[in-house]
Coordinates of C-alpha atoms in Angstrom, one line a residue:
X1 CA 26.3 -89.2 -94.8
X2 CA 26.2 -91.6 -91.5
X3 CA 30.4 -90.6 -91.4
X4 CA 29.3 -87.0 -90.9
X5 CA 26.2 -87.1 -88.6
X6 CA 24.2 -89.4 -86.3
X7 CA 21.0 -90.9 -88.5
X8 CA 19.1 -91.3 -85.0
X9 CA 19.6 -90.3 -81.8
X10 CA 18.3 -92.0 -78.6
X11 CA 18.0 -90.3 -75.4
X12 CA 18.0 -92.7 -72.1
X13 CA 16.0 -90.7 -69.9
X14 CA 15.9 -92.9 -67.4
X15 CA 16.6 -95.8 -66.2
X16 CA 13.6 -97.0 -63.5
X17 CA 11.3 -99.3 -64.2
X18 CA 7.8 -99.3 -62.3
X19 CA 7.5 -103.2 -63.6
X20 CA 9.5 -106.3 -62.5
X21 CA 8.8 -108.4 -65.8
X22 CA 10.5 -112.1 -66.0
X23 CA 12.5 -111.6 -69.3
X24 CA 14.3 -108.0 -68.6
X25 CA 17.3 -107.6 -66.8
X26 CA 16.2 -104.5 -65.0
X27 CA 16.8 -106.8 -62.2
X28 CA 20.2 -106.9 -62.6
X29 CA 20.6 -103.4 -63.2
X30 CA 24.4 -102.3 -60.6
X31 CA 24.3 -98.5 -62.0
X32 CA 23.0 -96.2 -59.8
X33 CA 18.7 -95.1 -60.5
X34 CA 18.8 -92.3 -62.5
X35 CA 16.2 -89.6 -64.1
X36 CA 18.0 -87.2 -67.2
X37 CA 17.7 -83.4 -66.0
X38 CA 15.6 -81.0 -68.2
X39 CA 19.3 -78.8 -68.5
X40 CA 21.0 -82.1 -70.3
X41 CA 17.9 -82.6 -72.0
X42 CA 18.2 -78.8 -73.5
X43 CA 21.4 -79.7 -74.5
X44 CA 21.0 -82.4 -76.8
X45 CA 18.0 -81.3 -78.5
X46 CA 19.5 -77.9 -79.1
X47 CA 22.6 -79.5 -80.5
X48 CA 20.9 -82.2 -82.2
X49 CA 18.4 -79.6 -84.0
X50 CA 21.3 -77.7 -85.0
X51 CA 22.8 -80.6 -87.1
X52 CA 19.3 -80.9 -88.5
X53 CA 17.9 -82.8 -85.8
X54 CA 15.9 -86.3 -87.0
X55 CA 14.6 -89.6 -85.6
X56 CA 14.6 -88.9 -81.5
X57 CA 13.9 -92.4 -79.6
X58 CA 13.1 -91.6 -75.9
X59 CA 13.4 -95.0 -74.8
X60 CA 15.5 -96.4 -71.9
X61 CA 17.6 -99.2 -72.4
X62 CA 15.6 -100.5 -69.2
X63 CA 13.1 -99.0 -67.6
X64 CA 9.8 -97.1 -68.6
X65 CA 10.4 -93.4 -70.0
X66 CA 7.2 -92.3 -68.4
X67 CA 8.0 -92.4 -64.8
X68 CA 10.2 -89.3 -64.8
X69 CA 7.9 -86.1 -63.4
X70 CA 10.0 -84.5 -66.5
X71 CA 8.4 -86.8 -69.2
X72 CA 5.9 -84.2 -70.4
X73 CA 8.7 -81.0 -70.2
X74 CA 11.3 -83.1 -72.2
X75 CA 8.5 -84.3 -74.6
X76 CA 7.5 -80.2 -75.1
X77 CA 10.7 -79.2 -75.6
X78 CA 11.5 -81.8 -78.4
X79 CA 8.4 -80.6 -79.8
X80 CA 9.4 -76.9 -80.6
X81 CA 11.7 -78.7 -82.6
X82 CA 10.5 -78.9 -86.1
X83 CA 13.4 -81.0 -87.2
X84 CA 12.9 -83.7 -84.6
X85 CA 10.5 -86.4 -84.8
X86 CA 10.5 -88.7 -81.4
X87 CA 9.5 -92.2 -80.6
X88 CA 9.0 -94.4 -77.9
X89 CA 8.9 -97.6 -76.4
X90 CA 6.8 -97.9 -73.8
X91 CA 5.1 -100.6 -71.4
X92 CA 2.0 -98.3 -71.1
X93 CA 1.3 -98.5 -67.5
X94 CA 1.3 -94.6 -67.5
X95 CA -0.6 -92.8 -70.4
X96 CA -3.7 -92.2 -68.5
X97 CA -1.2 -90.2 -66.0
X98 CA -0.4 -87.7 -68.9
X99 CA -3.4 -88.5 -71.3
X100 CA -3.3 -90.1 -74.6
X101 CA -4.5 -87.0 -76.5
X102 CA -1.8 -85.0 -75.1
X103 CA 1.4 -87.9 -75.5
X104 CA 0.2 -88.5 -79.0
X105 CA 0.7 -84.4 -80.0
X106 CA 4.4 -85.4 -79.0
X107 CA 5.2 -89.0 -80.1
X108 CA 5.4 -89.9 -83.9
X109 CA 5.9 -93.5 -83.7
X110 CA 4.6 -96.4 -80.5
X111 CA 5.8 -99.2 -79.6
X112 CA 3.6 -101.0 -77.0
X113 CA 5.5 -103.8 -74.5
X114 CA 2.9 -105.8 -73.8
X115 CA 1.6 -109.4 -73.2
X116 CA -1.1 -111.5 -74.7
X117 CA -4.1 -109.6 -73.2
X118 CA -4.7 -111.9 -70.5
X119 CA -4.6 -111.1 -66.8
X120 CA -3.1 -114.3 -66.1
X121 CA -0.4 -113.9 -68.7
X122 CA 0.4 -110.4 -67.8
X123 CA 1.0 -111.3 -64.0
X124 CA 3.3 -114.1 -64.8
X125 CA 5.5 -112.2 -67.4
X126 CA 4.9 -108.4 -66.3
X127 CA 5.1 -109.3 -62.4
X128 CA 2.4 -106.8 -61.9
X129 CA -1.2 -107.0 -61.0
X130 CA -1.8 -104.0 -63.6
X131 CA -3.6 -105.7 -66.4
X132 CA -7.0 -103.9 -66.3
X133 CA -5.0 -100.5 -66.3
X134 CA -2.5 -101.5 -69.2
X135 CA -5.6 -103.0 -71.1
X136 CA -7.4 -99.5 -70.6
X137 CA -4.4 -97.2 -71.3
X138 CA -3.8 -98.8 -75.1
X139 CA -7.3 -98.6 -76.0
X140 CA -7.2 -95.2 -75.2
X141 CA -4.5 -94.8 -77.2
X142 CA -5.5 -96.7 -80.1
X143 CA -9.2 -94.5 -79.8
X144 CA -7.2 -91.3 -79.8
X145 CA -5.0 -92.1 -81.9
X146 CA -8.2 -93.1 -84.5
X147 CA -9.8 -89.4 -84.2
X148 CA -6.5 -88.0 -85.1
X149 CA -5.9 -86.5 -88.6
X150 CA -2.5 -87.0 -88.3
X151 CA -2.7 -90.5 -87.0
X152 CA 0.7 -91.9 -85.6
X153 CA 1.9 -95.2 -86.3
X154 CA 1.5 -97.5 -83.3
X155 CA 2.8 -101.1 -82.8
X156 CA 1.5 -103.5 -80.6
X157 CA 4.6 -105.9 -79.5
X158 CA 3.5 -109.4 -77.9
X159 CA 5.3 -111.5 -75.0
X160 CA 3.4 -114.5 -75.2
X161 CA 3.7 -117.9 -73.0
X162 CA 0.6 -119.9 -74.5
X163 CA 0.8 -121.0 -78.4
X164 CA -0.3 -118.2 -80.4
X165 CA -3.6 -119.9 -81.7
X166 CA -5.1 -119.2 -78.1
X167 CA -3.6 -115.7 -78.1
X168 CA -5.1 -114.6 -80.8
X169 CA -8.7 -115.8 -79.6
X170 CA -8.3 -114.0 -76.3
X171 CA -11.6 -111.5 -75.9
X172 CA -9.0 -108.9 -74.7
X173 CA -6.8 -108.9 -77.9
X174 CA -9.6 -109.4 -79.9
X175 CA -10.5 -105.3 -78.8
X176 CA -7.2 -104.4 -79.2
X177 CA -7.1 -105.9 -82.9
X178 CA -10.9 -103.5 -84.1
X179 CA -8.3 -100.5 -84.2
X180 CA -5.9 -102.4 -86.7
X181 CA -2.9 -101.5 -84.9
X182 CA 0.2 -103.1 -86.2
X183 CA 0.9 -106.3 -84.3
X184 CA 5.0 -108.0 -83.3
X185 CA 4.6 -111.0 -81.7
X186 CA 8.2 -111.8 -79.9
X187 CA 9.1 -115.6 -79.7
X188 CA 12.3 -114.9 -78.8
X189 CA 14.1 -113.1 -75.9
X190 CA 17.6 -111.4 -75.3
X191 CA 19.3 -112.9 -72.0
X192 CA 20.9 -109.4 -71.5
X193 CA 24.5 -110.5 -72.4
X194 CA 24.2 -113.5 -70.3
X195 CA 22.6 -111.9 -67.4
X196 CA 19.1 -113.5 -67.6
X197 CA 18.9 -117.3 -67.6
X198 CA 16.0 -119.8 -68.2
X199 CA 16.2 -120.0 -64.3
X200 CA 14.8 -116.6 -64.1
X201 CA 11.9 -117.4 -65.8
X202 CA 8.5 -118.6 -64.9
X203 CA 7.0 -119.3 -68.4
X204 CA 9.4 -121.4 -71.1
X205 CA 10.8 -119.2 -73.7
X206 CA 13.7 -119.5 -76.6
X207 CA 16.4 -117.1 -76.2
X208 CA 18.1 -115.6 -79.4
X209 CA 21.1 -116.7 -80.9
X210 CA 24.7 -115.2 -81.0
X211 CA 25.1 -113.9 -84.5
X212 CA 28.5 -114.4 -85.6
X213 CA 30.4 -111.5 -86.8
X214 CA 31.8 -111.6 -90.5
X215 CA 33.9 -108.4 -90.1
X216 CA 31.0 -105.7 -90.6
X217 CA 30.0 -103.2 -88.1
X218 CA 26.8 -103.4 -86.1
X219 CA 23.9 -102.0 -88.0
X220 CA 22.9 -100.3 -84.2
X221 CA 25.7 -98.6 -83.3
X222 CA 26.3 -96.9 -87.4
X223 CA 22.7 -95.3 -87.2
X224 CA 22.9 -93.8 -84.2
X225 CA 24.2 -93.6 -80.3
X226 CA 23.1 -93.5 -77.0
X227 CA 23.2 -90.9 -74.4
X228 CA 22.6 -92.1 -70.8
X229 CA 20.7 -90.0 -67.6
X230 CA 24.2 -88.3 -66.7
X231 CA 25.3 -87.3 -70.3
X232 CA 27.3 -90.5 -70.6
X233 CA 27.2 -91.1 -74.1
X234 CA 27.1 -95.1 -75.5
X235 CA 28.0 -96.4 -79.2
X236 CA 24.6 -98.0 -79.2
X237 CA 21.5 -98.6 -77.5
X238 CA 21.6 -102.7 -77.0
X239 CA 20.0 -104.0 -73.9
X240 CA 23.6 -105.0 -73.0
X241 CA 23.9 -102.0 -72.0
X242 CA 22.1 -101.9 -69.6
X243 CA 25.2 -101.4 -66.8
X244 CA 26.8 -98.5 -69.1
X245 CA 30.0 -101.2 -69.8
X246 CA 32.8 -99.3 -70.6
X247 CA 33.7 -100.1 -73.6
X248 CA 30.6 -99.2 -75.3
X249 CA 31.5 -95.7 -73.8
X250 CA 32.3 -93.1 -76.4
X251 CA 32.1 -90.2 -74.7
X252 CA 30.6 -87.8 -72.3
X253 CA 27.8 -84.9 -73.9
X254 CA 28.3 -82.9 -70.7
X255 CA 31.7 -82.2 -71.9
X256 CA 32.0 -82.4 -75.7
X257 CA 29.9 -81.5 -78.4
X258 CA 27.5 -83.9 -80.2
X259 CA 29.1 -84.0 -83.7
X260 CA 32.6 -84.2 -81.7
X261 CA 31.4 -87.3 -80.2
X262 CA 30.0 -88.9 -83.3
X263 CA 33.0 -88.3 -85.1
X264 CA 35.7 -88.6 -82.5
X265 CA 38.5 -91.4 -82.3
X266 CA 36.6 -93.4 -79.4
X267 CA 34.0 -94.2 -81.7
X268 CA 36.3 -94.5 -84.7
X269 CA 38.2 -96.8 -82.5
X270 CA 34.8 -99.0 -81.4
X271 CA 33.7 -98.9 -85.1
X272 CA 36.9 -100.7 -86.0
X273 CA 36.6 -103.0 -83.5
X274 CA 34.0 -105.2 -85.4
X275 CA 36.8 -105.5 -88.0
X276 CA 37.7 -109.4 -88.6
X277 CA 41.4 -109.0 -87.9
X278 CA 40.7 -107.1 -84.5
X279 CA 39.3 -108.3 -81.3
X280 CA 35.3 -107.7 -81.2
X281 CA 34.7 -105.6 -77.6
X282 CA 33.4 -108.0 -74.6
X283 CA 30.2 -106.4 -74.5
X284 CA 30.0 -107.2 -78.3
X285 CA 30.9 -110.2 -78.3
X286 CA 28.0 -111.5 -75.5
X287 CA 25.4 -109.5 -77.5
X288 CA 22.4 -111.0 -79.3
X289 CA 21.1 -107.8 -80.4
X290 CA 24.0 -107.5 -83.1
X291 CA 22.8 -106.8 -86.9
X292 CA 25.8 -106.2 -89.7
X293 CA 25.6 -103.1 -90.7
X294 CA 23.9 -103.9 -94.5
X295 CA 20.7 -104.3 -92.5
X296 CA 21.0 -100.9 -92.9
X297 CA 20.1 -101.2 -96.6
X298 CA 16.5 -102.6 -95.5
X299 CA 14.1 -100.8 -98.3
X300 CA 12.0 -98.8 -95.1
X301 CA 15.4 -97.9 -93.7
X302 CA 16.4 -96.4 -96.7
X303 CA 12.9 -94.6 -97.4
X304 CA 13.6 -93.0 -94.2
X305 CA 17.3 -92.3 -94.6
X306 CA 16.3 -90.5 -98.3
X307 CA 13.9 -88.3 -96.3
X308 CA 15.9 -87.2 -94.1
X309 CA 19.5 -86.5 -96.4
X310 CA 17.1 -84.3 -98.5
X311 CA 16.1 -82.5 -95.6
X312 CA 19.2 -82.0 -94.0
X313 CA 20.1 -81.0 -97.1
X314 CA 17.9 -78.1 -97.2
X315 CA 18.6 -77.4 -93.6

């Protein structure tokens, strides 16, 4: 099924930030800022619905998918879509702009970038001074969210400095934790393909390893691709990414056709790549976000995948 069609598709609609946190590599971001027009938009989801549309993850490789003025006309669109089901990563300095009520008719599945629900913590790692906002905004969420009927599955994910004991006994999180929202606490950090270095940082922190490459393809780049602010289109959505690198590049959706894409020679030729007796891509072969592709055979990613072959089946 995955040779014929895309099983996710994530849409990079922007790629500006309104934080400055220590781990990203935002900071070293050379591609021009960019904001996805409502016309490309139209173009994917029409396509993408008419292959029998999906998972949809609006969620930059950096930056924060709110800031757009588009946000709420791309996340209506998506949403005549009955086939299409979005998610989205978000650092939630912004849901109060837009309202929770409203963003959680839209979005299926949250994922909350956040620290330890300390002001002092949030400063050092965010680089903001909006704590009290951010605090506000998920508790909102997390009290909509609780009224619903259709309640939508939100996860909390932790960038912590202090041991975890301490984290866990802050008065902040402690609020956060009486609406039982799922909790990932993040010990370990990407350095963006060697972009980010402990030098950056103000707090300690351990980065991940490189995972060596036994000859199987990357688990993100055989569920799904990437397509960039200016319909560039990238075999996966990896933080070391974040510069577009060329040969991640498999295409351009402002002058091809979705499926074309998916199953044209560029990606044939980027899939093969992770083959042992070829050479892995450089942008591969810095990346700490690489999975072999059984991780694809996880039992909630095959739940999923069942759903969805029986629907597109029907479709």
């Amino acid at each position: 099924m995955l040779s014929k069609r895309p099983f996710m598709l994530h849409v990079n609609n922007t790629n500006i930030c309104n934080s400055n946190c220590s781990f990203c590599g935002y900071k070293y971001q050379t591609v021009p800022e960019m904001t996805m027009s409502m016309e490309l938009f139209k173009k994917i989801i029409d396509e993408y619905d008419t292959i029998g549309g999906g998972r949809l993850s609006i969620t930059p490789v950096v930056g924060e998918p709110m800031v757009p003025e588009n946000i709420l006309d791309h996340l209506e669109y998506a949403s005549t879509k009955p086939s299409i089901t979005m998610e989205m990563i978000t650092n939630a300095t912004l849901i109060d702009k837009y309202g929770a009520d409203k963003l959680l008719g839209y979005i299926n599945w949250w994922q909350i970038s956040a620290s330890g629900f300390d002001e002092d913590m949030y400063k050092r790692m965010f680089r903001t001074s909006g704590y009290q906002r951010v605090k506000r905004n998920v508790i909102d969420l997390l009290e909509a969210n609780s009224k619903r009927d259709d309640p939508r599955e939100i996860t909390v994910s932790l960038r912590f400095d202090r041991p975890i004991e301490e984290v866990l006994n802050y008065p902040d999180f402690k609020e956060i934790l009486k609406y039982r929202p799922k909790i990932n606490f993040l010990n370990e950090y990407s350095d963006f393909g060697g972009l980010v270095t402990k030098e950056d940082l103000d707090v300690p922190v351990r980065f991940k390893s490189l995972r060596k490459k036994y000859g199987f393809r990357c688990f993100m780049a055989a569920r799904g691709m990437c397509i960039c602010p200016d319909g560039k289109v990238l075999a996966c959505n990896c933080i070391e990414a974040l510069n577009y690198p060329e040969d991640l590049v498999i295409g351009d959706i402002t002058k091809e056709g979705l499926l074309d894409i998916w199953k044209g020679e560029r990606r044939r030729d980027f899939l093969r790549s992770f083959n042992v007796f070829e050479k892995t891509r450089e942008t591969c072969g810095k990346c700490k976000s690489y999975r072999p592709e059984y991780f694809l055979f996880r039992r909630e990613v095959i739940s999923e995948m069942k759903d969805n072959i029986e629907r597109w089946g029907r479709s």
